[in-house]
Short mmCIF file of C-alpha atoms and ligand atoms in Angstrom, two decimals:
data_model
loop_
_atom_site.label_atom_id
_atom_site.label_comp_id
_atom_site.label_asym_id
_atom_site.label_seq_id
_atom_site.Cartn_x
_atom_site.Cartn_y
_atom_site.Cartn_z
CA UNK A 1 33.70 -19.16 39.27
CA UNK A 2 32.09 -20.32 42.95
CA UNK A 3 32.47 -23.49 44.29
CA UNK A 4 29.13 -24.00 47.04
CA UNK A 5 29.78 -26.95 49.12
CA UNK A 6 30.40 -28.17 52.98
CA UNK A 7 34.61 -29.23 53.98
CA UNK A 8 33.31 -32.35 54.82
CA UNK A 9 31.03 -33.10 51.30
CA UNK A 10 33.02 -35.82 49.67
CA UNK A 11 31.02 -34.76 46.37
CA UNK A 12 32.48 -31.17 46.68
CA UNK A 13 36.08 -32.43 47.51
CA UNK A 14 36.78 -34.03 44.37
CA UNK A 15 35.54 -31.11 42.50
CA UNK A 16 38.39 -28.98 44.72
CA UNK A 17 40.85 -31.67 43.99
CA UNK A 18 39.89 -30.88 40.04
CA UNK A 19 40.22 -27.24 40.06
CA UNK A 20 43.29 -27.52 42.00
CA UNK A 21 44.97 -29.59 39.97
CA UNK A 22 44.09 -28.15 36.81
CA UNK A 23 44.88 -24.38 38.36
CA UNK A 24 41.11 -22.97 37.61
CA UNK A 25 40.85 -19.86 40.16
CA UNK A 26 37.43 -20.48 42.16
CA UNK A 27 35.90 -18.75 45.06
CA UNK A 28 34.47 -21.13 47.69
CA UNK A 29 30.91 -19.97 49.00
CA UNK A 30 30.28 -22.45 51.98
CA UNK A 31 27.05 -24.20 52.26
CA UNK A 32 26.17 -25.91 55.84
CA UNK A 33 24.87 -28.75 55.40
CA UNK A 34 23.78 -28.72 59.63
CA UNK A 35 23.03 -25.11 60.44
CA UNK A 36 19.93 -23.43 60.04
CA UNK A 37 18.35 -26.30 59.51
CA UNK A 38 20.47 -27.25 56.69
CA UNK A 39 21.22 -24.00 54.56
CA UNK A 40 21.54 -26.03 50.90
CA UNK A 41 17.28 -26.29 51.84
CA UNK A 42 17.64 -22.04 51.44
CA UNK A 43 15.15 -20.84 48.25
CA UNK A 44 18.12 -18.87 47.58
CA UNK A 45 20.57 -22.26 47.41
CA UNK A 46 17.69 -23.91 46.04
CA UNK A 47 17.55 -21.85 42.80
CA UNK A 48 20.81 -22.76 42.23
CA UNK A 49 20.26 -26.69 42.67
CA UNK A 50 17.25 -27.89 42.96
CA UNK A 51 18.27 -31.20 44.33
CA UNK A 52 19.01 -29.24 47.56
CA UNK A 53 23.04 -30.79 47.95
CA UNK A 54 26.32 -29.66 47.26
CA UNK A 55 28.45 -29.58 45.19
CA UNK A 56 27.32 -26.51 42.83
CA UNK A 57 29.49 -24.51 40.69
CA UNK A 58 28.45 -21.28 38.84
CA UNK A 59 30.41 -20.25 36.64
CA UNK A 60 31.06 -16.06 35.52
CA UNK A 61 27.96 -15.75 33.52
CA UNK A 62 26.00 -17.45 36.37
CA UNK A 63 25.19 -20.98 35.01
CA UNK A 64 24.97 -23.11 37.49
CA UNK A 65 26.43 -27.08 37.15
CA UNK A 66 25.52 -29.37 39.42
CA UNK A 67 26.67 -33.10 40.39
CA UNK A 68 29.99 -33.64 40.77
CA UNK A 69 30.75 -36.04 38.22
CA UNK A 70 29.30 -33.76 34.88
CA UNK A 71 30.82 -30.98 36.74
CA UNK A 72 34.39 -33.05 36.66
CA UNK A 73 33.97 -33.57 33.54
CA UNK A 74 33.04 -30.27 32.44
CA UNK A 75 36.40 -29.05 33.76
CA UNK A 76 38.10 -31.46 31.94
CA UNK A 77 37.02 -30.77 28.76
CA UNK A 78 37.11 -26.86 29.40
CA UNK A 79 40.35 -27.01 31.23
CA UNK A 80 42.09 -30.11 29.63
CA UNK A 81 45.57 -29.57 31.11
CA UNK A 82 46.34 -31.91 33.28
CA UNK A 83 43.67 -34.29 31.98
CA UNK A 84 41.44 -36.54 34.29
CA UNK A 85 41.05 -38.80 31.68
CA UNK A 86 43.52 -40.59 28.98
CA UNK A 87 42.67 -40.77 25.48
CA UNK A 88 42.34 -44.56 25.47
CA UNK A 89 38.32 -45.20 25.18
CA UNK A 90 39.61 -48.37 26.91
CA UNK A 91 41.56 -46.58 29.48
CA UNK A 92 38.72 -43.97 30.22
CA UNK A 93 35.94 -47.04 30.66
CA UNK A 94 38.23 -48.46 33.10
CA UNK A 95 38.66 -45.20 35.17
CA UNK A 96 35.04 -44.17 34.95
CA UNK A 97 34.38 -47.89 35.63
CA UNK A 98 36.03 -47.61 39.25
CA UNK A 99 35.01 -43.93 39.58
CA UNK A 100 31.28 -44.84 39.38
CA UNK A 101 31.27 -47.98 42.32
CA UNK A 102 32.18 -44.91 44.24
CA UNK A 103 29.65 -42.23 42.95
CA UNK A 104 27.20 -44.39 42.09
CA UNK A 105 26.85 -47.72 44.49
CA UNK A 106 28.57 -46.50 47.59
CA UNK A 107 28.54 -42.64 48.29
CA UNK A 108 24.73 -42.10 47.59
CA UNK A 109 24.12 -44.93 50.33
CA UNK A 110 26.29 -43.20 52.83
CA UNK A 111 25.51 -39.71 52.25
CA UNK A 112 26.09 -38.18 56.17
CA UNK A 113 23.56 -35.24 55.66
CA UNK A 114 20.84 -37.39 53.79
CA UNK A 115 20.33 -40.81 53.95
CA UNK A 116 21.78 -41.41 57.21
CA UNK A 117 19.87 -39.30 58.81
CA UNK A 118 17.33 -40.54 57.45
CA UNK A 119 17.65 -44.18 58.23
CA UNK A 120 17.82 -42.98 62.35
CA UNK A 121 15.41 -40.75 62.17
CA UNK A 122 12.49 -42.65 59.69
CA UNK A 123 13.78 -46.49 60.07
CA UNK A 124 14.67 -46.08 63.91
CA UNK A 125 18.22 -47.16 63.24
CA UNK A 126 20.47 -46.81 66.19
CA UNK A 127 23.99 -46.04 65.99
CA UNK A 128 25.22 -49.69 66.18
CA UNK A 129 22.92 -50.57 62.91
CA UNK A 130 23.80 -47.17 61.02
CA UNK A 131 27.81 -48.01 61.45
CA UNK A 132 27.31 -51.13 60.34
CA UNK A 133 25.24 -50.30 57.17
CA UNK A 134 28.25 -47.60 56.33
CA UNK A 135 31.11 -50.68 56.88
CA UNK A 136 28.67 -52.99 54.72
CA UNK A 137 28.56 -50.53 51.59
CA UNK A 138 31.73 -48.96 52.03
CA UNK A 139 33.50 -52.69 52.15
CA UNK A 140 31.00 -53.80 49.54
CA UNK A 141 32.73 -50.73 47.15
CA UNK A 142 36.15 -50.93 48.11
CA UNK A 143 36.47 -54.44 47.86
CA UNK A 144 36.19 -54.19 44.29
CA UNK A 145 37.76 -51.01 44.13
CA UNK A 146 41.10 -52.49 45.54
CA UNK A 147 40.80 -55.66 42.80
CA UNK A 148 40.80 -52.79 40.17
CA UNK A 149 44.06 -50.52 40.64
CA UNK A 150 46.05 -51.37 37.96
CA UNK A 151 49.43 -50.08 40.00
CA UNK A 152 51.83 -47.10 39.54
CA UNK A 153 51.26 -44.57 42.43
CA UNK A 154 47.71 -43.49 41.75
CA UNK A 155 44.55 -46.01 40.77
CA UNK A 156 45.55 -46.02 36.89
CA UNK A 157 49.31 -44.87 36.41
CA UNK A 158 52.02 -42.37 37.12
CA UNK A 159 49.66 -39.68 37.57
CA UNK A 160 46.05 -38.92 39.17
CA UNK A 161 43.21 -39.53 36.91
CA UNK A 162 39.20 -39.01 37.85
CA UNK A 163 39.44 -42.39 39.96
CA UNK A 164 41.70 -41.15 42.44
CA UNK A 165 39.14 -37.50 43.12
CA UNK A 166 36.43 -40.09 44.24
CA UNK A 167 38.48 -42.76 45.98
CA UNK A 168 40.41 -40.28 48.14
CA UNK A 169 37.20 -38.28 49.75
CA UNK A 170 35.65 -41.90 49.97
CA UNK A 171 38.57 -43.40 52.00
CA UNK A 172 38.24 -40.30 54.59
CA UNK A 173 34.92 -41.00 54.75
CA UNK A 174 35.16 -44.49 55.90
CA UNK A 175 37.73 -43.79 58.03
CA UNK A 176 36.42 -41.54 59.97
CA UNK A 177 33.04 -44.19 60.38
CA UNK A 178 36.08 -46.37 61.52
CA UNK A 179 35.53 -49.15 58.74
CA UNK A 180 38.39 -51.68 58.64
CA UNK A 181 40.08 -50.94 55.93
CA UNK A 182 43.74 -53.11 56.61
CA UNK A 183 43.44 -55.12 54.14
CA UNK A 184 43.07 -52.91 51.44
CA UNK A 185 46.43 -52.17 50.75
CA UNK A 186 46.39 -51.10 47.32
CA UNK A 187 44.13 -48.33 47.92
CA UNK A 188 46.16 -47.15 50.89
CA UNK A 189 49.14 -47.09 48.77
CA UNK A 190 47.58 -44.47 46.19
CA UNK A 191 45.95 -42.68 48.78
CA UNK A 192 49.22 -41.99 50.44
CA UNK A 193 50.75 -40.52 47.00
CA UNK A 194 47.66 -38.58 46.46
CA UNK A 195 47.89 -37.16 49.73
CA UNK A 196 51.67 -36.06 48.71
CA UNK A 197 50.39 -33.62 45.75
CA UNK A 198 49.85 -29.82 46.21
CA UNK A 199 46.75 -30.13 45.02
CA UNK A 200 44.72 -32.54 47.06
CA UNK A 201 46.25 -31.17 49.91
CA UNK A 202 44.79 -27.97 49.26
CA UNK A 203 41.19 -29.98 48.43
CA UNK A 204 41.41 -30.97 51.78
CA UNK A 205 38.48 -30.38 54.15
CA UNK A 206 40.76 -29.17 57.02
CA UNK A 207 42.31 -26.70 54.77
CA UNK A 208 38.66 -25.06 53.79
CA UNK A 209 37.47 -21.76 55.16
CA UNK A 210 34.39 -23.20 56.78
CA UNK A 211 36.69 -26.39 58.54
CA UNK A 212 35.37 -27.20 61.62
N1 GSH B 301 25.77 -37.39 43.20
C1 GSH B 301 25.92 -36.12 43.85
C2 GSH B 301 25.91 -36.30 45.35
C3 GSH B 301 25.80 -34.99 46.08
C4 GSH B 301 25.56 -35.23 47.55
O1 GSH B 301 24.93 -36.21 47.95
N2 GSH B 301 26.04 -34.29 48.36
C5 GSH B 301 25.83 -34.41 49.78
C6 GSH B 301 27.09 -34.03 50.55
S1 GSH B 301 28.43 -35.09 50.12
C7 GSH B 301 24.69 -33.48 50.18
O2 GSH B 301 24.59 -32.40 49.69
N3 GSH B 301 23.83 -33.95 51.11
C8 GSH B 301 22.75 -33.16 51.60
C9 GSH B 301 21.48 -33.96 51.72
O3 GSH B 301 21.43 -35.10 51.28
O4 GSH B 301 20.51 -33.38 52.25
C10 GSH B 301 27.22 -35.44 43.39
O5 GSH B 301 28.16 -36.17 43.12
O6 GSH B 301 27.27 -34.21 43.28
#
């Protein structure tokens, strides 16, 4: 299958974390989300996902699956070894629960192709108001994020589960907008371990063909 997305696309990165850890073979077809004007705006791109953003995986036959979190969970019920989510309905609310501040009420307001530019270029936002919008949501996020790790060395347990694929992208994200993020120690904690595993390593966006 082919993995279209940008290094630095948090939405793409947890899908790489995914594939890695679950050992799916995937080619990566970069998609610059700068150049050319932006090439996921390409009719060819488009046809693949009309929403015009990455993440998009298309699979042998050519199906193409977009938005990260039916894609994640797509792999995990094609590819169910290691699983992303316990069998616990409880358990798997909980995880979903934290995965979804991230996915759903803090990425999409932060989005560094889309809405940011956006906010300079429409609302006249200079770079003083646009850092401090991305510290507001981020903290706003996190905050509750932190309160919700249960403990063990990822978010829910011994081992990573769908909450740790968003919270890691998100944490290099607002670190590299410089949000304080000291006295979140929790997160930095599982993000640490994470950052110990084969497989998020790999995810990384410095280790992608198209790094920058
Ligand atoms: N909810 C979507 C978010 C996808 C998304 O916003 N991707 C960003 C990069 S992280 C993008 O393609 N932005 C381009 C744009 O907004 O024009 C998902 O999880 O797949």
């Amino acid at each position: 299958m082919k993995l279209y997305g940008y290094w630095r696309s948090g939405a793409a990165w947890r899908v790489r974390i995914a594939l890695h850890l679950k050992g799916v073979p995937f080619e990566t077809v970069p998609v610059h989300l700068v150049r050319d004007g932006g090439q996921h705006k390409a009719p060819a791109y488009v046809a693949l996902n009309p929403q015009q953003r990455v993440p998009t995986l298309v699979l042998d036959d050519g199906t193409a699956l977009v938005q990260s979190p039916a894609i994640l969970e797509w792999l995990d019920e094609v590819y169910p070894s290691p699983p992303l989510l316990p069998t616990d309905p409880l358990s798997r609310a909980k995880i979903r629960g934290l995965a979804a501040i991230i996915s759903c009420d803090v990425h999409p307001l932060i989005n560094a192709a889309g809405v940011l530019p956006y906010l300079k270029r429409e609302m006249k936002a200079d770079e003083a108001a646009i850092a401090a919008w991305v510290a507001h949501w981020n903290r706003a996020g996190l905050q509750a994020v932190e309160a919700m790790i249960e403990g063990g060395d990822f978010c829910f347990g011994a081992s990573p589960t769908l909450a740790d694929l968003y919270l890691v992208p998100q944490i290099a994200a607002a670190r590299r907008f410089k949000v304080p993020l000291d006295d979140l120690p929790k997160i930095a904690r599982v993000v640490a371990h994470c950052a110990a595993l084969e497989a998020f390593k790999r995810a990384a966006p410095d280790a992608q063909i198209d790094a920058e």
